[in-house]
XYZ file of C-alpha atoms in Angstrom:
515
model
C 198.468 110.255 49.604
C 194.995 109.112 48.750
C 194.612 105.334 48.788
C 191.590 103.700 47.310
C 190.708 100.655 45.282
C 189.241 100.860 41.822
C 187.337 98.327 39.836
C 186.710 98.194 36.138
C 183.747 100.315 34.983
C 180.626 98.576 33.843
C 180.491 97.826 30.139
C 178.641 100.488 28.234
C 179.518 103.273 30.650
C 181.525 105.337 28.165
C 182.657 108.089 30.501
C 182.820 106.107 33.714
C 180.650 108.852 35.252
C 182.610 111.901 34.097
C 180.770 114.020 36.627
C 182.971 112.454 39.298
C 186.031 114.179 37.845
C 186.502 117.387 39.786
C 190.233 117.896 39.536
C 193.570 116.264 38.833
C 194.675 113.107 40.599
C 197.306 113.799 43.251
C 199.790 111.031 44.110
C 196.952 108.593 43.583
C 197.914 104.978 44.454
C 196.017 102.279 42.559
C 195.567 99.263 44.829
C 194.087 95.934 43.680
C 190.505 95.290 44.644
C 190.306 93.849 48.146
C 193.952 94.572 48.927
C 194.759 95.797 52.417
C 198.071 96.960 53.712
C 200.942 99.135 52.595
C 201.462 99.758 48.865
C 204.071 97.570 47.206
C 206.260 97.963 44.154
C 204.028 97.719 41.122
C 201.087 99.505 42.757
C 201.269 102.434 40.368
C 201.115 106.007 41.630
C 199.579 108.560 39.253
C 200.008 112.304 39.589
C 198.861 115.311 37.573
C 198.931 118.001 40.276
C 201.633 120.053 38.633
C 201.719 122.915 36.160
C 199.922 122.064 32.879
C 199.058 118.614 34.254
C 195.835 116.838 33.352
C 194.525 113.480 34.517
C 191.188 113.379 36.285
C 190.657 109.754 37.213
C 192.158 106.251 37.032
C 190.213 102.982 36.972
C 192.067 99.670 37.226
C 190.761 97.168 34.698
C 193.245 94.435 35.593
C 196.729 94.117 37.038
C 198.232 95.370 33.800
C 195.497 97.598 32.335
C 194.097 100.991 33.378
C 191.350 103.267 32.109
C 192.410 106.912 32.287
C 190.006 109.858 32.248
C 191.016 113.318 31.077
C 189.909 116.126 33.370
C 187.636 118.486 31.391
C 188.664 122.110 30.949
C 187.821 124.186 34.027
C 184.193 125.352 33.974
C 183.632 123.709 30.584
C 182.975 119.947 30.335
C 182.947 119.996 26.517
C 186.700 119.824 26.003
C 188.749 116.756 26.954
C 191.840 116.334 24.782
C 195.044 117.418 26.569
C 196.620 115.008 29.049
C 199.864 115.262 31.004
C 200.626 113.018 33.987
C 203.328 111.005 35.746
C 203.532 107.368 36.837
C 205.894 106.049 39.511
C 206.411 103.081 41.852
C 206.763 100.771 38.861
C 208.104 97.246 39.116
C 210.356 95.139 36.924
C 208.900 91.750 36.045
C 210.912 88.528 35.750
C 209.897 86.338 32.836
C 211.252 82.771 32.452
C 211.797 81.417 28.984
C 212.966 77.926 28.017
C 216.665 78.581 28.511
C 217.299 81.496 30.778
C 215.766 84.204 32.897
C 215.843 87.766 31.697
C 214.478 91.034 32.987
C 211.900 93.008 31.097
C 209.855 95.916 32.291
C 206.372 95.743 33.619
C 204.223 96.010 30.500
C 200.927 97.845 30.966
C 198.127 99.127 28.779
C 196.712 102.601 29.342
C 193.336 103.490 27.795
C 192.419 107.170 27.403
C 188.663 106.647 27.355
C 186.894 110.027 27.348
C 188.263 112.120 24.487
C 185.816 114.827 23.451
C 186.936 114.566 19.806
C 186.356 111.585 17.561
C 188.620 112.627 14.688
C 192.246 112.423 15.675
C 195.735 112.103 14.251
C 195.969 108.926 16.331
C 194.307 107.342 13.298
C 197.319 108.383 11.200
C 200.224 107.217 13.333
C 200.381 109.851 16.062
C 201.559 108.583 19.458
C 201.769 110.047 22.978
C 204.986 111.629 24.247
C 207.010 110.097 27.076
C 210.078 110.941 29.133
C 211.477 109.679 32.427
C 213.825 110.719 35.184
C 216.859 109.113 33.566
C 215.783 110.040 30.000
C 214.584 113.623 30.281
C 214.189 114.285 26.560
C 210.661 113.842 25.231
C 210.173 110.967 22.782
C 207.191 109.666 20.849
C 206.067 106.142 21.585
C 206.314 103.718 18.650
C 203.120 103.997 16.561
C 202.797 100.197 16.591
C 202.118 100.407 20.345
C 199.162 102.796 19.910
C 195.584 101.877 19.002
C 192.686 104.223 18.289
C 189.357 102.500 18.021
C 185.681 102.449 18.913
C 185.439 100.643 22.230
C 182.346 98.516 22.997
C 183.055 98.879 26.734
C 182.586 102.646 26.437
C 179.431 102.953 24.319
C 181.539 102.610 21.169
C 183.205 105.949 21.796
C 186.737 106.369 20.567
C 189.491 105.219 22.906
C 193.236 105.633 22.520
C 195.118 102.688 24.020
C 198.880 102.429 24.252
C 201.131 99.705 25.574
C 204.187 100.693 27.558
C 207.031 98.824 29.186
C 208.422 100.207 32.449
C 212.074 99.242 32.503
C 213.588 101.191 35.410
C 212.065 100.885 38.865
C 213.486 104.110 40.249
C 212.331 106.276 37.333
C 209.299 108.527 37.307
C 207.653 108.392 33.878
C 205.721 111.282 32.357
C 203.222 111.028 29.495
C 201.686 113.894 27.512
C 199.512 114.535 24.475
C 202.241 116.653 22.871
C 205.434 118.440 23.928
C 204.462 120.529 26.996
C 205.347 124.236 27.068
C 204.399 125.732 30.425
C 203.779 129.288 31.565
C 206.805 129.062 33.889
C 209.059 127.926 31.041
C 207.800 130.860 28.994
C 208.522 133.331 31.794
C 212.051 131.977 32.277
C 212.633 132.270 28.532
C 211.522 135.918 28.468
C 213.565 136.679 31.596
C 216.679 135.315 29.889
C 216.069 137.510 26.837
C 215.474 140.577 28.956
C 218.798 140.079 30.773
C 220.659 140.393 27.472
C 219.771 144.115 27.316
C 219.250 144.198 23.546
C 218.310 147.683 22.370
C 215.924 146.209 19.771
C 214.011 143.949 22.191
C 211.375 145.417 24.505
C 209.183 143.532 26.969
C 206.181 145.049 28.704
C 203.205 143.812 30.667
C 200.121 144.567 28.642
C 197.765 143.274 31.320
C 196.994 140.366 33.616
C 194.853 137.269 33.462
C 191.981 136.528 35.832
C 194.446 134.736 38.136
C 196.898 137.639 37.884
C 199.387 136.049 35.500
C 201.283 138.295 33.143
C 200.158 139.095 29.624
C 203.512 139.822 28.023
C 203.919 141.968 24.930
C 207.213 141.913 23.057
C 208.357 144.569 20.606
C 211.247 143.675 18.319
C 212.515 146.445 16.044
C 215.273 148.982 15.571
C 215.075 151.767 18.197
C 214.827 154.299 15.359
C 211.383 152.920 14.490
C 210.112 153.776 17.989
C 211.187 157.406 18.079
C 208.397 159.958 18.381
C 206.708 160.666 15.070
C 208.256 157.696 13.248
C 206.045 155.806 10.833
C 205.707 152.116 11.617
C 204.869 149.028 9.610
C 203.613 146.563 12.218
C 203.433 142.772 12.153
C 201.321 141.561 15.098
C 201.641 137.924 16.195
C 199.741 136.075 18.935
C 199.878 132.522 20.300
C 198.446 130.053 22.830
C 194.927 131.425 22.892
C 194.101 127.697 23.093
C 196.318 126.470 25.933
C 196.619 122.818 24.915
C 197.987 123.763 21.488
C 201.577 123.711 22.710
C 203.243 123.677 19.247
C 202.109 127.315 19.000
C 204.671 128.275 21.655
C 207.536 126.491 19.917
C 206.706 128.190 16.604
C 206.459 131.533 18.404
C 209.817 130.989 20.094
C 211.344 130.193 16.714
C 210.072 133.532 15.381
C 211.414 135.432 18.388
C 214.805 133.696 18.427
C 215.347 134.494 14.780
C 214.217 138.117 14.971
C 216.546 138.932 17.876
C 219.531 137.181 16.296
C 222.410 138.806 14.424
C 221.482 136.995 11.226
C 221.640 139.546 8.360
C 217.999 138.852 7.450
C 216.889 139.524 11.029
C 218.817 142.789 11.072
C 217.149 143.963 7.849
C 213.704 142.993 9.158
C 214.266 144.969 12.357
C 215.233 148.028 10.339
C 212.063 147.992 8.243
C 209.349 146.437 10.418
C 208.003 146.573 13.964
C 207.140 143.138 15.337
C 204.597 143.076 18.173
C 204.262 139.619 19.719
C 201.900 138.436 22.473
C 203.077 134.815 22.749
C 200.643 133.566 25.416
C 197.100 134.964 25.311
C 195.698 132.395 27.755
C 198.234 132.016 30.596
C 195.637 130.719 33.088
C 194.505 127.946 30.755
C 198.129 127.022 30.051
C 198.960 126.849 33.759
C 195.855 124.795 34.597
C 196.385 122.214 31.854
C 193.239 123.075 29.891
C 192.972 122.192 26.217
C 190.906 125.039 24.809
C 189.448 127.281 27.499
C 190.389 129.921 30.037
C 189.991 129.629 33.814
C 186.320 130.613 33.513
C 185.555 128.121 30.741
C 185.619 130.562 27.808
C 187.062 129.748 24.413
C 188.805 133.111 24.082
C 189.098 132.751 20.328
C 185.327 133.203 20.041
C 185.159 136.492 21.988
C 187.088 138.990 19.863
C 183.905 140.850 18.933
C 183.256 142.061 22.488
C 185.811 140.819 25.051
C 185.010 141.570 28.667
C 187.716 143.380 30.688
C 186.986 141.128 33.690
C 186.096 137.781 32.027
C 188.531 137.965 29.084
C 191.116 140.524 30.281
C 194.030 139.320 28.124
C 191.941 139.397 24.961
C 190.515 142.787 25.930
C 194.008 144.221 26.386
C 195.305 142.947 23.038
C 192.213 144.119 21.163
C 192.494 147.601 22.691
C 196.113 147.847 21.586
C 195.330 146.705 18.035
C 192.453 149.188 17.706
C 194.695 151.943 19.062
C 197.369 151.160 16.475
C 194.759 150.996 13.726
C 193.569 154.505 14.634
C 197.123 155.897 14.687
C 197.859 157.602 11.335
C 201.583 156.913 11.783
C 201.029 153.154 12.181
C 200.268 150.716 9.388
C 199.114 147.393 10.851
C 200.081 145.176 7.940
C 199.808 141.636 9.313
C 198.009 139.831 12.094
C 198.980 136.160 12.548
C 197.463 133.975 15.275
C 199.367 130.704 15.817
C 197.505 127.462 16.605
C 197.963 123.676 16.433
C 195.697 121.255 14.578
C 194.596 117.859 15.890
C 193.455 116.218 12.629
C 195.651 117.554 9.807
C 199.290 117.231 8.795
C 201.777 119.996 7.989
C 201.664 123.695 8.656
C 199.014 125.673 6.793
C 196.948 128.842 7.071
C 193.378 130.029 7.205
C 192.629 133.377 5.598
C 189.580 135.519 4.891
C 187.363 135.941 1.854
C 186.867 139.443 0.435
C 184.516 140.791 -2.206
C 187.450 142.698 -3.678
C 189.124 140.120 -5.920
C 192.429 141.999 -5.985
C 192.597 142.080 -2.186
C 191.760 138.405 -2.055
C 194.581 137.577 -4.466
C 197.068 139.744 -2.572
C 196.183 137.881 0.609
C 197.429 134.638 -0.958
C 200.950 135.989 -1.535
C 202.347 135.477 1.960
C 201.281 131.812 2.357
C 202.599 131.087 -1.147
C 205.975 132.556 -0.230
C 205.995 130.655 3.062
C 205.313 127.447 1.139
C 208.463 128.105 -0.898
C 210.532 128.719 2.233
C 209.288 125.940 4.547
C 209.231 122.309 3.472
C 206.594 121.501 6.095
C 204.163 124.261 5.077
C 201.374 123.251 2.696
C 199.700 125.831 0.487
C 197.294 123.179 -0.814
C 195.963 122.772 2.740
C 195.642 126.549 3.165
C 192.053 127.752 2.837
C 190.109 131.005 2.851
C 186.651 131.101 4.413
C 183.999 133.112 6.184
C 182.358 130.360 8.231
C 179.808 131.751 10.670
C 181.208 129.620 13.495
C 184.565 131.422 13.099
C 183.060 134.910 13.359
C 184.456 135.558 16.836
C 188.043 134.567 16.010
C 190.901 137.017 15.812
C 191.384 136.369 12.108
C 187.739 136.998 11.215
C 187.151 139.969 13.519
C 190.340 141.829 12.634
C 189.936 140.953 8.961
C 186.663 142.871 9.050
C 188.014 145.731 11.168
C 191.267 146.526 9.373
C 191.487 148.099 5.931
C 192.583 146.667 2.582
C 196.305 147.057 3.402
C 196.106 144.576 6.292
C 196.093 140.777 6.143
C 194.951 138.450 8.908
C 195.765 134.758 9.148
C 195.486 131.798 11.442
C 198.699 129.775 11.204
C 198.044 126.115 12.025
C 200.667 123.443 12.596
C 200.029 119.753 13.077
C 200.265 118.185 16.515
C 201.913 115.235 14.805
C 203.767 115.441 11.518
C 204.382 116.891 8.094
C 204.774 115.313 4.665
C 207.576 116.577 2.454
C 206.600 117.244 -1.156
C 207.116 114.302 -3.474
C 206.869 111.732 -0.675
C 204.114 110.037 1.296
C 206.018 109.378 4.525
C 204.958 111.365 7.580
C 207.852 113.072 9.387
C 206.986 113.551 13.081
C 207.472 117.086 14.381
C 210.085 117.735 17.039
C 210.473 120.806 19.228
C 213.255 121.949 16.901
C 211.115 121.388 13.785
C 208.353 123.573 15.239
C 210.883 126.322 15.966
C 212.313 125.938 12.469
C 208.858 126.689 11.058
C 208.828 129.833 13.192
C 212.185 130.916 11.781
C 210.891 130.374 8.266
C 207.787 132.454 9.001
C 210.054 135.324 10.073
C 212.315 134.954 7.034
C 209.329 135.080 4.663
C 208.731 138.761 5.467
C 212.021 139.479 3.699
C 210.612 138.020 0.479
C 207.229 139.647 0.924
C 208.690 143.140 1.255
C 211.387 142.475 -1.394
C 214.165 143.365 1.004
C 216.565 140.710 -0.315
C 219.040 143.151 -1.954
C 219.586 144.857 1.418
C 220.831 141.722 3.170
C 224.336 141.759 1.688
C 224.824 145.347 2.826
C 224.394 144.459 6.497
C 226.560 141.320 6.487
C 229.095 141.702 9.273
C 232.610 142.301 7.836
C 235.494 140.205 9.136
C 237.600 142.295 11.539
C 241.274 142.795 10.768
C 243.511 140.779 13.064
C 246.916 141.707 14.341
C 249.775 139.314 13.553
C 249.655 137.738 17.021
C 245.905 137.219 16.770
C 246.228 135.705 13.289
C 248.835 133.232 14.537
C 246.604 132.244 17.462
C 243.719 131.827 15.048
C 245.717 129.362 12.896
C 246.589 127.254 15.924
C 242.991 126.623 16.864
C 241.984 123.001 16.398
C 238.621 123.854 14.879
C 237.419 126.789 12.784
C 234.725 129.033 14.287
C 231.126 127.969 13.626
C 229.601 129.202 10.414
C 227.389 132.015 11.668
C 225.929 133.407 8.471
C 224.318 130.864 6.132
C 223.547 133.797 3.837
C 227.155 133.920 2.667
C 226.961 130.406 1.273
C 225.397 131.731 -1.897
C 225.264 135.261 -3.347
C 221.908 136.947 -3.051
C 222.442 138.697 -6.396
C 221.842 135.406 -8.196
C 218.203 135.255 -7.071
C 215.484 137.496 -8.525
C 212.918 139.086 -6.279
C 209.777 138.506 -8.319
C 206.767 137.301 -6.357
C 206.376 134.176 -8.465
C 210.041 133.191 -8.511
C 210.687 130.102 -6.427
C 214.363 130.817 -5.856
C 215.441 132.668 -2.760
C 218.420 134.688 -1.632
C 218.907 132.442 1.391
C 218.772 128.728 1.875
C 215.563 128.899 3.902
C 215.210 125.151 4.142
C 218.412 124.558 6.049
C 218.306 126.620 9.230
C 219.696 123.806 11.344
C 222.277 126.357 12.466
C 219.842 129.278 12.391
C 222.122 132.039 13.453
């Protein structure tokens, strides 16, 4: 373990000499200035040397206050947003009041002092995530404990300070910008799906990253759609091109989980569409704990025009596949959706392209309008269509110019923090489940878009006939089986299929039991 003393940075030194940050802290013990000897309880130990970790430096301001510096993305000092680190060796503090003595935790203030962005949802109530050894589920800190302000001690740059009370000495506490979703977690998830041997789920390695991590490509469709000579309608979905945008992975998992389920809507979608999903375009950046860039410091979402096979191999592989499908007369590439997370806006929303053809432009608005009807957290009013020059190298812009008038390309954004339900002003913080729910609703919306609603009832699984003995055993069960098909709660025939009709054949807004 490295042991060294830190003193508070000089006032006005906004970055505390950012050039000194060369990597993540590793079991770094903060000792008081002038202290000699073995570390004691309360001498905090910081660590970020783990997968997707990020903390580059710690300066002790006082016994109960610390300045924390985010490590910049590898090979690119411009981006400093994502953080993910642990704190251990905490100490409980005895406080004497007038009557009795009680135990409270050691209260400290952490200042994240070198954000590369000034605008932030921290202005709107966002708070860091925390979990600990004894409480392994991620929770948001109370917004009242978080402050986002211009700091005079750091050249009036924006600083995010949060107060925290350590209440269990043996716990290791972990703090993060948002819910982490690591490359290893993703691989374990795909391994578990592959072991189920579903004949409509196919996993292949499309390529490798610079550090030889897998670029996975998933195909979800009925096997009949993959037979030689079959015509295919393809929906292509990508995620995590920006590694710190972890909500992208939860939304993507929600899409996948729904499409491989036995829900009648999922079964109809598999019969009529081919879903190609590359859920993690930047596995190196994800593993390293970068916010926006790859191992070599590239923002991959600005290199779609001419990706290098050695510098941007994952992007190169995906682009080659898309171009190959576009040139296949049997394949109609109908949708491309790239999933991101947004650091300054609420809700889910989309970016689309602008076309000279007014009819094509209007048709492009149909899918986000339908998604707005199906997902309470998706905002069509926040959805915008543009051709900004700075976005020219993105997947949405490049493929929007490459593909023909039958194809539609979108960037799906979801807030790092919260959504506002229509008719209210209260922000509802996103959870992992809420992100996945948005993914399920994205998948369901293709049913409305292709007007496949009447086919859903035909594939509903009939109840099997039971023998007398089985029926008697069924009656004796204490609880009925879980309701597996929300579709059957209301007849689909009662809901028209017109594009402008706001009613739907399925209760899209209540997928709490999605399957």
